[in-house]
Short mmCIF file of C-alpha atoms in Angstrom, two decimals:
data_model
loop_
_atom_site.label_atom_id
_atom_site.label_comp_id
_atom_site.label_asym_id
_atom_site.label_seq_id
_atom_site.Cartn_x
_atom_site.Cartn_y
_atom_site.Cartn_z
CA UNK A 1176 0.87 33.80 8.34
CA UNK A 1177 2.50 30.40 8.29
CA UNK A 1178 1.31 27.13 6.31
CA UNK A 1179 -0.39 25.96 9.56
CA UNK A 1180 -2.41 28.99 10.06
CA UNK A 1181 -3.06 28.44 6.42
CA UNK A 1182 -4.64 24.76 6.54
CA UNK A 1183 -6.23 25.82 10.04
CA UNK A 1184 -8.12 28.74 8.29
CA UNK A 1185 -10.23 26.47 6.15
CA UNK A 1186 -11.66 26.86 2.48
CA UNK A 1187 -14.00 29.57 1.22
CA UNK A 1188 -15.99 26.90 -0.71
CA UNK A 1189 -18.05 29.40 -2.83
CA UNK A 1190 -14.76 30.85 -3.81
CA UNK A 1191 -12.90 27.33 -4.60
CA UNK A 1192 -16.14 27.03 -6.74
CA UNK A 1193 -15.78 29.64 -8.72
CA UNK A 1194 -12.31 29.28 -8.99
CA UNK A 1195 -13.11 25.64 -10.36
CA UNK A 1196 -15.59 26.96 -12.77
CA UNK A 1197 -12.75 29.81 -14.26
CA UNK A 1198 -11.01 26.20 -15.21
CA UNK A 1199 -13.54 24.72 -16.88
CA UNK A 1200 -12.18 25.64 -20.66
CA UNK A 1201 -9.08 23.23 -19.15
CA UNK A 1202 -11.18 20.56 -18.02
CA UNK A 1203 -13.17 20.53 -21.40
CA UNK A 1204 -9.86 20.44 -23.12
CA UNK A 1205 -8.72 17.77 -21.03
CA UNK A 1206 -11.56 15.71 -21.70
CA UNK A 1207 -11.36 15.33 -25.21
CA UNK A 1208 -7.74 15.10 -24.68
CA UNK A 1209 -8.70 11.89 -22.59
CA UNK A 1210 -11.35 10.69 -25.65
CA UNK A 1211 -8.94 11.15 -28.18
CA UNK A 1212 -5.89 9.26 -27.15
CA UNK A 1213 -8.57 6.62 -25.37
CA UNK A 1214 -10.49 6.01 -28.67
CA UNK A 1215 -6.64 6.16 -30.57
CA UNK A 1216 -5.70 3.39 -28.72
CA UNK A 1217 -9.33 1.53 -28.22
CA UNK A 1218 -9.29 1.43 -32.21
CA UNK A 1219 -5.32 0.63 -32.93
CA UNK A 1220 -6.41 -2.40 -30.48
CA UNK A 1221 -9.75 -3.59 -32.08
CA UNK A 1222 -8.28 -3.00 -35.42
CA UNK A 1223 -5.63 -5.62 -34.54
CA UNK A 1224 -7.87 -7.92 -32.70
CA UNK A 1225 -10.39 -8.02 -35.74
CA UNK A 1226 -7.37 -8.73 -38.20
CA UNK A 1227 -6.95 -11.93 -35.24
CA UNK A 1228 -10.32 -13.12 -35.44
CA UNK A 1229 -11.06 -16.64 -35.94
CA UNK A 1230 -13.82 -18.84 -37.68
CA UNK A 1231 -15.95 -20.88 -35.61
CA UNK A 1232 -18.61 -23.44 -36.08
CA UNK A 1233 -20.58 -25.20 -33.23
CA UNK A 1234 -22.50 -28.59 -33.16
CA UNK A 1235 -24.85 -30.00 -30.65
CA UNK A 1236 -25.40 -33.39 -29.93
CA UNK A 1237 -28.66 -35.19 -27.87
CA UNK A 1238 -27.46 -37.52 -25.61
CA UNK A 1239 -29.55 -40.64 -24.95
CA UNK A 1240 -28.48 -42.33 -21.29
CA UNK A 1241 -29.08 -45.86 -20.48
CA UNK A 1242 -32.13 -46.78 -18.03
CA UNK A 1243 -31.23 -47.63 -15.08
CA UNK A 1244 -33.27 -48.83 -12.16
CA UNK A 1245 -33.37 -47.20 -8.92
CA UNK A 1246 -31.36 -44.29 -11.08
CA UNK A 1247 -30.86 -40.81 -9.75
CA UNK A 1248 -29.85 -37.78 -10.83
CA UNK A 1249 -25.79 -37.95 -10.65
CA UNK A 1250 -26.23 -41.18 -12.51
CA UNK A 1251 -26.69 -38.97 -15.60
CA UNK A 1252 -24.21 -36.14 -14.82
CA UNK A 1253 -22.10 -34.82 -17.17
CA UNK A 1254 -21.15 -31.60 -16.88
CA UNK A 1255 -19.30 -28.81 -19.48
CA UNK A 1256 -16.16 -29.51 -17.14
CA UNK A 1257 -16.52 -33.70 -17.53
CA UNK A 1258 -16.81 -33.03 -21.19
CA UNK A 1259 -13.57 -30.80 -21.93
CA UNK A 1260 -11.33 -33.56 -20.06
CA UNK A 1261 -13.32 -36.20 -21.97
CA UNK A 1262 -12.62 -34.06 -25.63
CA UNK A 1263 -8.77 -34.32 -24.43
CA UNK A 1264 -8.80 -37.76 -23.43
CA UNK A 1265 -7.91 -40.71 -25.57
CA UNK A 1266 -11.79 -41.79 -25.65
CA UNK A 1267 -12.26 -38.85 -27.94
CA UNK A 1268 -9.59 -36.89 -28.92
CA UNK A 1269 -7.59 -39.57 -29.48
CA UNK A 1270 -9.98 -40.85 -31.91
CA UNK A 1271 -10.43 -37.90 -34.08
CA UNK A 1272 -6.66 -37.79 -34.30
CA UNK A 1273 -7.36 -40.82 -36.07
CA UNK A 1274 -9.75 -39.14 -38.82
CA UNK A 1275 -7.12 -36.31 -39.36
CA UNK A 1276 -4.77 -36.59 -42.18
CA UNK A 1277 -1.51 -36.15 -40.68
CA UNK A 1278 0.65 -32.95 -39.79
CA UNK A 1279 -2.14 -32.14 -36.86
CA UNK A 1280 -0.40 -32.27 -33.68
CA UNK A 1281 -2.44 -33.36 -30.67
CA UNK A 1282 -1.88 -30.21 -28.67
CA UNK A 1283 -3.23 -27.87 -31.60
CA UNK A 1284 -6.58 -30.07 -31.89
CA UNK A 1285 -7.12 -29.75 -28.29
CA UNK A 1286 -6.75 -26.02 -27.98
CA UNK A 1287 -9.04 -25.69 -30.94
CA UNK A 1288 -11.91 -27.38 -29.34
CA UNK A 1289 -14.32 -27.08 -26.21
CA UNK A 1290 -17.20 -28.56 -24.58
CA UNK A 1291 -20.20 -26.90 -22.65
CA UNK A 1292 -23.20 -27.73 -21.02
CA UNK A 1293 -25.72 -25.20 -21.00
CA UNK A 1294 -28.64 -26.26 -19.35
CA UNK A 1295 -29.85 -29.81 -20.07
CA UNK A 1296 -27.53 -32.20 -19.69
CA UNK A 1297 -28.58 -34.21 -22.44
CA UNK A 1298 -27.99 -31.93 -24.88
CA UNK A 1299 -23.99 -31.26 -25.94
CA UNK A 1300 -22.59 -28.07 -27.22
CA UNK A 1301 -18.98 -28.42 -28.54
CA UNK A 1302 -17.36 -25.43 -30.68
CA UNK A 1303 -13.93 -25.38 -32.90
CA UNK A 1304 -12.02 -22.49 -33.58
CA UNK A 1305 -9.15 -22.02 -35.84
CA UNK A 1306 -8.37 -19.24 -38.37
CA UNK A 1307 -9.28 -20.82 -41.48
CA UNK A 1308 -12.93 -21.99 -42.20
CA UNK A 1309 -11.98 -25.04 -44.34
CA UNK A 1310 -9.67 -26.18 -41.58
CA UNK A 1311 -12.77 -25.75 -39.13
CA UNK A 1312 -14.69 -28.18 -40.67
CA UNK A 1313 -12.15 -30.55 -41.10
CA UNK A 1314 -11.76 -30.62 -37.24
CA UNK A 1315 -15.49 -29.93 -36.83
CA UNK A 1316 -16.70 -33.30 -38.44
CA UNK A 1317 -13.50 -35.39 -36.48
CA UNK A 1318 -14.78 -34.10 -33.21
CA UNK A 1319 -18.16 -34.86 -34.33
CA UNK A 1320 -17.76 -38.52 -35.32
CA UNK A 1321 -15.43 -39.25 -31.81
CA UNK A 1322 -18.59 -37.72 -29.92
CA UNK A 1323 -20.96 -39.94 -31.47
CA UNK A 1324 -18.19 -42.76 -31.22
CA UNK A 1325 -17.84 -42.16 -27.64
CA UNK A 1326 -21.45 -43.55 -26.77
CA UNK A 1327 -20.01 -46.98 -27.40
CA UNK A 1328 -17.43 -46.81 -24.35
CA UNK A 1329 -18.84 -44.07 -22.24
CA UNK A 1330 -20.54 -45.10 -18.73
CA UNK A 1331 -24.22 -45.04 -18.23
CA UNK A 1332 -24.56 -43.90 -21.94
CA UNK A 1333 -26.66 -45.18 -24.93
CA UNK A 1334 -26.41 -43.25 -27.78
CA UNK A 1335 -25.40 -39.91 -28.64
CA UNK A 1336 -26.51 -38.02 -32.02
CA UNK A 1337 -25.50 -34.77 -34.01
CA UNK A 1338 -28.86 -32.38 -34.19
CA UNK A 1339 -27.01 -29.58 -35.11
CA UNK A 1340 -23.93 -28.70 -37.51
CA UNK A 1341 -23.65 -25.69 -37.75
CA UNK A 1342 -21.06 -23.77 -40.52
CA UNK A 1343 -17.98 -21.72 -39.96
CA UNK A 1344 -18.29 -17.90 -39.33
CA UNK A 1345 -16.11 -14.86 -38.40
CA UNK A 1346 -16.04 -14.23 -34.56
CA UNK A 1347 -17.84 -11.80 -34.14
CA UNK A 1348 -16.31 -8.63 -32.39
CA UNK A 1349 -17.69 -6.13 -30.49
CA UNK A 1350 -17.27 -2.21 -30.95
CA UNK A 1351 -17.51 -0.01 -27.62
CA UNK A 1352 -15.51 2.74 -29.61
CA UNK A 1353 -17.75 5.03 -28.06
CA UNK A 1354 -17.59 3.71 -24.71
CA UNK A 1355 -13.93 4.13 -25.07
CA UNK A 1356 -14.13 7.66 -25.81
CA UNK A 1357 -16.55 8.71 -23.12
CA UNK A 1358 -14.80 6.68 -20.33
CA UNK A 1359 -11.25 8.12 -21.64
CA UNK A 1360 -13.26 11.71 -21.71
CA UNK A 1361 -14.65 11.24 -17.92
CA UNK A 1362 -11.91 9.79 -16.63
CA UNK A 1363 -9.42 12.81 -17.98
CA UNK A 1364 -12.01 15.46 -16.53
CA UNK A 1365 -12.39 13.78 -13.25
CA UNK A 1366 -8.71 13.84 -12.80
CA UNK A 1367 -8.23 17.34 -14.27
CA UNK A 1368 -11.10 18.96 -11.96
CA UNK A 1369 -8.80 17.03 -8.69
CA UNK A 1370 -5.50 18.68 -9.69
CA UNK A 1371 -7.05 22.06 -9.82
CA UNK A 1372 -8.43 21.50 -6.78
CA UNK A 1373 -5.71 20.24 -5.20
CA UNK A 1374 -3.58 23.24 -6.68
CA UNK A 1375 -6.11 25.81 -5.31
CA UNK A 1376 -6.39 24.06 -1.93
CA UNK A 1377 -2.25 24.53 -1.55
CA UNK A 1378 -1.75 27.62 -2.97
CA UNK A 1379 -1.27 30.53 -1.23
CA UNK A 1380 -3.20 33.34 -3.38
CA UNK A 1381 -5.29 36.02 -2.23
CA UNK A 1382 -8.31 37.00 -3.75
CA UNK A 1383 -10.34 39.01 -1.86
CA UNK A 1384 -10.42 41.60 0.77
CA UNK A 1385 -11.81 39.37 3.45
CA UNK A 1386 -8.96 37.34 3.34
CA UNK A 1387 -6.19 39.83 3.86
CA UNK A 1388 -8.41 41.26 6.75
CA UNK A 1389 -8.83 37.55 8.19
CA UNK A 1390 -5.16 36.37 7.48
CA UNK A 1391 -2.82 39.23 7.96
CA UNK A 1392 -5.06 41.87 10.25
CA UNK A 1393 -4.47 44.08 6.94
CA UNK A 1394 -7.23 46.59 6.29
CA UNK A 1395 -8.08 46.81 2.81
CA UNK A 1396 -9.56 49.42 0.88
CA UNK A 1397 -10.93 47.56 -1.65
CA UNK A 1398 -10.41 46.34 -5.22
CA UNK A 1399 -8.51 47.87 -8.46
CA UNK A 1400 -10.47 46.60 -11.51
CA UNK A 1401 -12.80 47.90 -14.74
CA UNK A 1402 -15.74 47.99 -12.32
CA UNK A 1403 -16.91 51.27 -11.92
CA UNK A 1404 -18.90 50.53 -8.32
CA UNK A 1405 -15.59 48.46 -6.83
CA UNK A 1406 -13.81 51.71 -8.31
CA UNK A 1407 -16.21 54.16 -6.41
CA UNK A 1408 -15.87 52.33 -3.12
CA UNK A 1409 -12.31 51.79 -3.60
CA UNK A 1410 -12.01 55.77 -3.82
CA UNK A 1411 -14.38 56.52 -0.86
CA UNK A 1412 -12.60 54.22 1.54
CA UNK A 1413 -8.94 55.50 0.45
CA UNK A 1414 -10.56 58.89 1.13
CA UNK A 1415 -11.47 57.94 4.37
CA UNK A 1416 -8.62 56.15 5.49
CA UNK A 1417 -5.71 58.94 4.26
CA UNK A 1418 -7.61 61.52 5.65
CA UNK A 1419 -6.14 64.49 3.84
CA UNK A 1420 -2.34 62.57 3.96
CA UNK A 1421 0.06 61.16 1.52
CA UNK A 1422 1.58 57.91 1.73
CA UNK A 1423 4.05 55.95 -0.53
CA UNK A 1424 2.41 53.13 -2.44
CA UNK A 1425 4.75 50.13 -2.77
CA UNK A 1426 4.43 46.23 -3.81
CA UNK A 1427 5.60 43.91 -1.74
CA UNK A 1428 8.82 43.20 -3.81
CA UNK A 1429 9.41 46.60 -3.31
CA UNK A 1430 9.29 46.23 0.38
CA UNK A 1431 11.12 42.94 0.04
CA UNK A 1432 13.92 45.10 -1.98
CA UNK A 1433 13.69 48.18 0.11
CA UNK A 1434 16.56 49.90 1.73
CA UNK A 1435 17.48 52.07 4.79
CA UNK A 1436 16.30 54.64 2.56
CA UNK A 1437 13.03 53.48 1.76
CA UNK A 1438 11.62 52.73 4.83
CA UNK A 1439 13.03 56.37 6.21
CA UNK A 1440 10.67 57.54 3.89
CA UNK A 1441 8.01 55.74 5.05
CA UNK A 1442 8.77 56.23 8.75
CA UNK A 1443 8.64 60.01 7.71
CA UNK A 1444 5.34 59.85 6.05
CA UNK A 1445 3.79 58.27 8.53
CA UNK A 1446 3.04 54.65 6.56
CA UNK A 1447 2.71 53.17 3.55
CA UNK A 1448 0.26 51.48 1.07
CA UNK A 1449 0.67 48.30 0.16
CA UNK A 1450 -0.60 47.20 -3.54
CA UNK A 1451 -1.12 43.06 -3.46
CA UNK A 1452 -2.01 41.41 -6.78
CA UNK A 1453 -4.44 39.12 -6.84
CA UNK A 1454 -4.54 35.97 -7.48
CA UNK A 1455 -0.79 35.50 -7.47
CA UNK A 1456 0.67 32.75 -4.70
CA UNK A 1457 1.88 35.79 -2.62
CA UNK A 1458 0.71 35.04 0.91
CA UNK A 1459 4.88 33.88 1.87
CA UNK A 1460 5.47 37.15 0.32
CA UNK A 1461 2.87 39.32 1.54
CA UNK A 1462 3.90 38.04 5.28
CA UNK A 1463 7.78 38.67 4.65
CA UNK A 1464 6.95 42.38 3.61
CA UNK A 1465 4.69 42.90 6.81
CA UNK A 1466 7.53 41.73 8.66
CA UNK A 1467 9.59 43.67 7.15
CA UNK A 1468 7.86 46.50 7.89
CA UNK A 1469 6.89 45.61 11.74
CA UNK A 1470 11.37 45.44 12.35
CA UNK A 1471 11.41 48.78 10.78
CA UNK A 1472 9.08 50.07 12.59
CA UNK A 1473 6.55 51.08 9.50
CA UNK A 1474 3.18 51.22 10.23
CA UNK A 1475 0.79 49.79 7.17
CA UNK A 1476 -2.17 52.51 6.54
CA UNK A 1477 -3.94 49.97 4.43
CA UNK A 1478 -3.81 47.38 1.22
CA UNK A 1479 -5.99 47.37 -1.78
CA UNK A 1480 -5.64 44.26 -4.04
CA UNK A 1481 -4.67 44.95 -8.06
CA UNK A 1482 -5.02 43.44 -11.57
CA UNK A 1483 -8.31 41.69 -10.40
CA UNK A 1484 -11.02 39.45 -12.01
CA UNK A 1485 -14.37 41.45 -12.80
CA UNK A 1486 -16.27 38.48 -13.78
CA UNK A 1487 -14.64 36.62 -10.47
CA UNK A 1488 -15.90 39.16 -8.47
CA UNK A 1489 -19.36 39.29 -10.26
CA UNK A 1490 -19.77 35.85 -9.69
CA UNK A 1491 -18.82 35.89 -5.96
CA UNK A 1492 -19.95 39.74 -4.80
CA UNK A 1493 -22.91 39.46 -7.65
CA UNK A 1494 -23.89 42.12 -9.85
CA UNK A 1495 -23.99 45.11 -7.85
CA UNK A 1496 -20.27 43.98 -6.82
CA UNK A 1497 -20.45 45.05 -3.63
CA UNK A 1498 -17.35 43.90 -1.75
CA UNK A 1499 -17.54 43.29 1.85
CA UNK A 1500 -14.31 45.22 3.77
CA UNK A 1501 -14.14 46.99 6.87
CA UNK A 1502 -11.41 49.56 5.58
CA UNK A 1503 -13.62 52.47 7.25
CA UNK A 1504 -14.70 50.08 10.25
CA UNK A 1505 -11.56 49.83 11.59
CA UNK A 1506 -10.03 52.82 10.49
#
């Protein structure tokens, strides 16, 4: 049977199920493979980001606009955007510069500071951030004085007034360790539970006796395992099917390895048995020995698959482990 027979034959999906659930010590292992090295390097990163963390202090300032006649609504709009280019502009910035004792470069202020607008427009938020809390009120109280300064030159405004100041504090930072770990975990089983998918889907195994009936036109007698009913029926069916004769048993390697002599002998006995392991990705194999055998004109009494799963054939047969064949059907 070639690989486009193969993909053409479809999946047993009760079988790829079960198959799946055989592999689900792997996926567990892979899961807390995936929340161990996610949570190692979630907390290597918040570790470093909390030893980054800066202090920050926030004022707010009421803002008092000018009456104006005839006014309307963008004549007292200032948004968080106007106010961060107003911070950087000479009108403010520039000022607090002023109030700084020197050594503070322009840039540094700037990147420590920003302006929002959260709902009203009348009331101003502005925060500074740096990593020491003494230097945070240093800037804090500059930024606050060229706010309130600003009133004098800014358009359409009155006065503007500090009603809240508040004190440095540590940023604070959030811990999702667990979150980590249980995305890491989910992520590493979802991709675990694909790959053995994917490797069942390609491989080339057989499992049951259905399958070498449907794939290779094989009959099979049954299954070799512990299970004392697959055992019985495996013994009635070979009964049935040798009828009183003897025929060499052989693997396919040894048909695959077989010489003039060996297939003499089984010309002479009238056929051979064919022992296929299951499980293993034989199917290539399994084909090449049938082939074999057709050139050499070696008839194939029947195949019975070894070294099988019990508790795979439980699960799919159930617990009477009945297995479905048509060894004496077709015989």
């Amino acid at each position: 049977m070639n690989q486009r027979e193969l993909e053409r034959e479809g999946m047993d999906l009760k079988l790829v199920l079960l198959l799946l659930l055989k592999k689900i010590p792997i996926v567990i292992i892979t899961a807390l493979a995936g929340a161990l090295l996610c949570g190692t390097f979630y907390g290597a990163w918040h570790s470093r980001a909390a030893g980054r963390r800066l202090y920050e202090a926030r004022s707010q300032y009421y803002i008092t606009f000018e009456e104006i006649e005839d006014k309307t609504f963008f004549d007292y709009y200032y948004n968080g955007y106007t106010w961060n280019d107003l911070l950087s502009s000479d009108l403010i910035l520039g000022y607090a510069m002023e109030l700084l004792p020197e050594g503070y470069e322009r840039n540094y202020v700037d990147d420590c500071v920003e302006a929002e607008i959260l709902s009203d427009v009348r009331v101003l938020t502005t925060t500074v951030r740096a990593k020491d809390a003494a230097e945070v009120t240093l800037l804090q109280r500059a930024v606050e004085q060229a706010v309130v300064h600003y009133a004098e030159d800014g358009e359409k405004l009155e006065l503007i007034e500090v009603i809240r100041s508040e004190e440095p504090v540590l940023e604070e930072l959030s811990d999702h360790m667990l979150r980590a770990a249980a995305t890491g975990a989910a992520g590493a089983a979802l991709a675990a539970v694909i790959v053995i998918l994917l490797l069942i889907a390609v491989q080339d195994a057989v499992y049951l006796p259905e399958e070498l009936e449907k794939r290779f036109g094989v009959r099979c007698a049954g299954i070799e395992c512990g299970n004392r009913e697959l055992q019985r029926q495996l013994a009635q069916n070979e009964e049935w099917l040798l009828k009183g004769n003897e025929y060499p048993v052989l693997s396919m390697q040894e048909v695959l390895n077989a010489g003039a002599e060996v297939f003499a002998r089984i010309r002479n006995a009238g056929g051979v048995i064919l022992s296929v392991p299951q499980g293993k990705r034989n199917s290539r194999r399994l084909s090449a020995a049938l082939h074999q055998l057709e050139i050499q004109d070696c008839k194939v009494i029947y195949a019975k698959i070894t070294d099988a799963d019990e508790r795979l054939l439980r699960w799919y047969y159930g617990r009477q482990g009945n297995v479905r064949s048509s060894a004496k059907r077709n015989a």
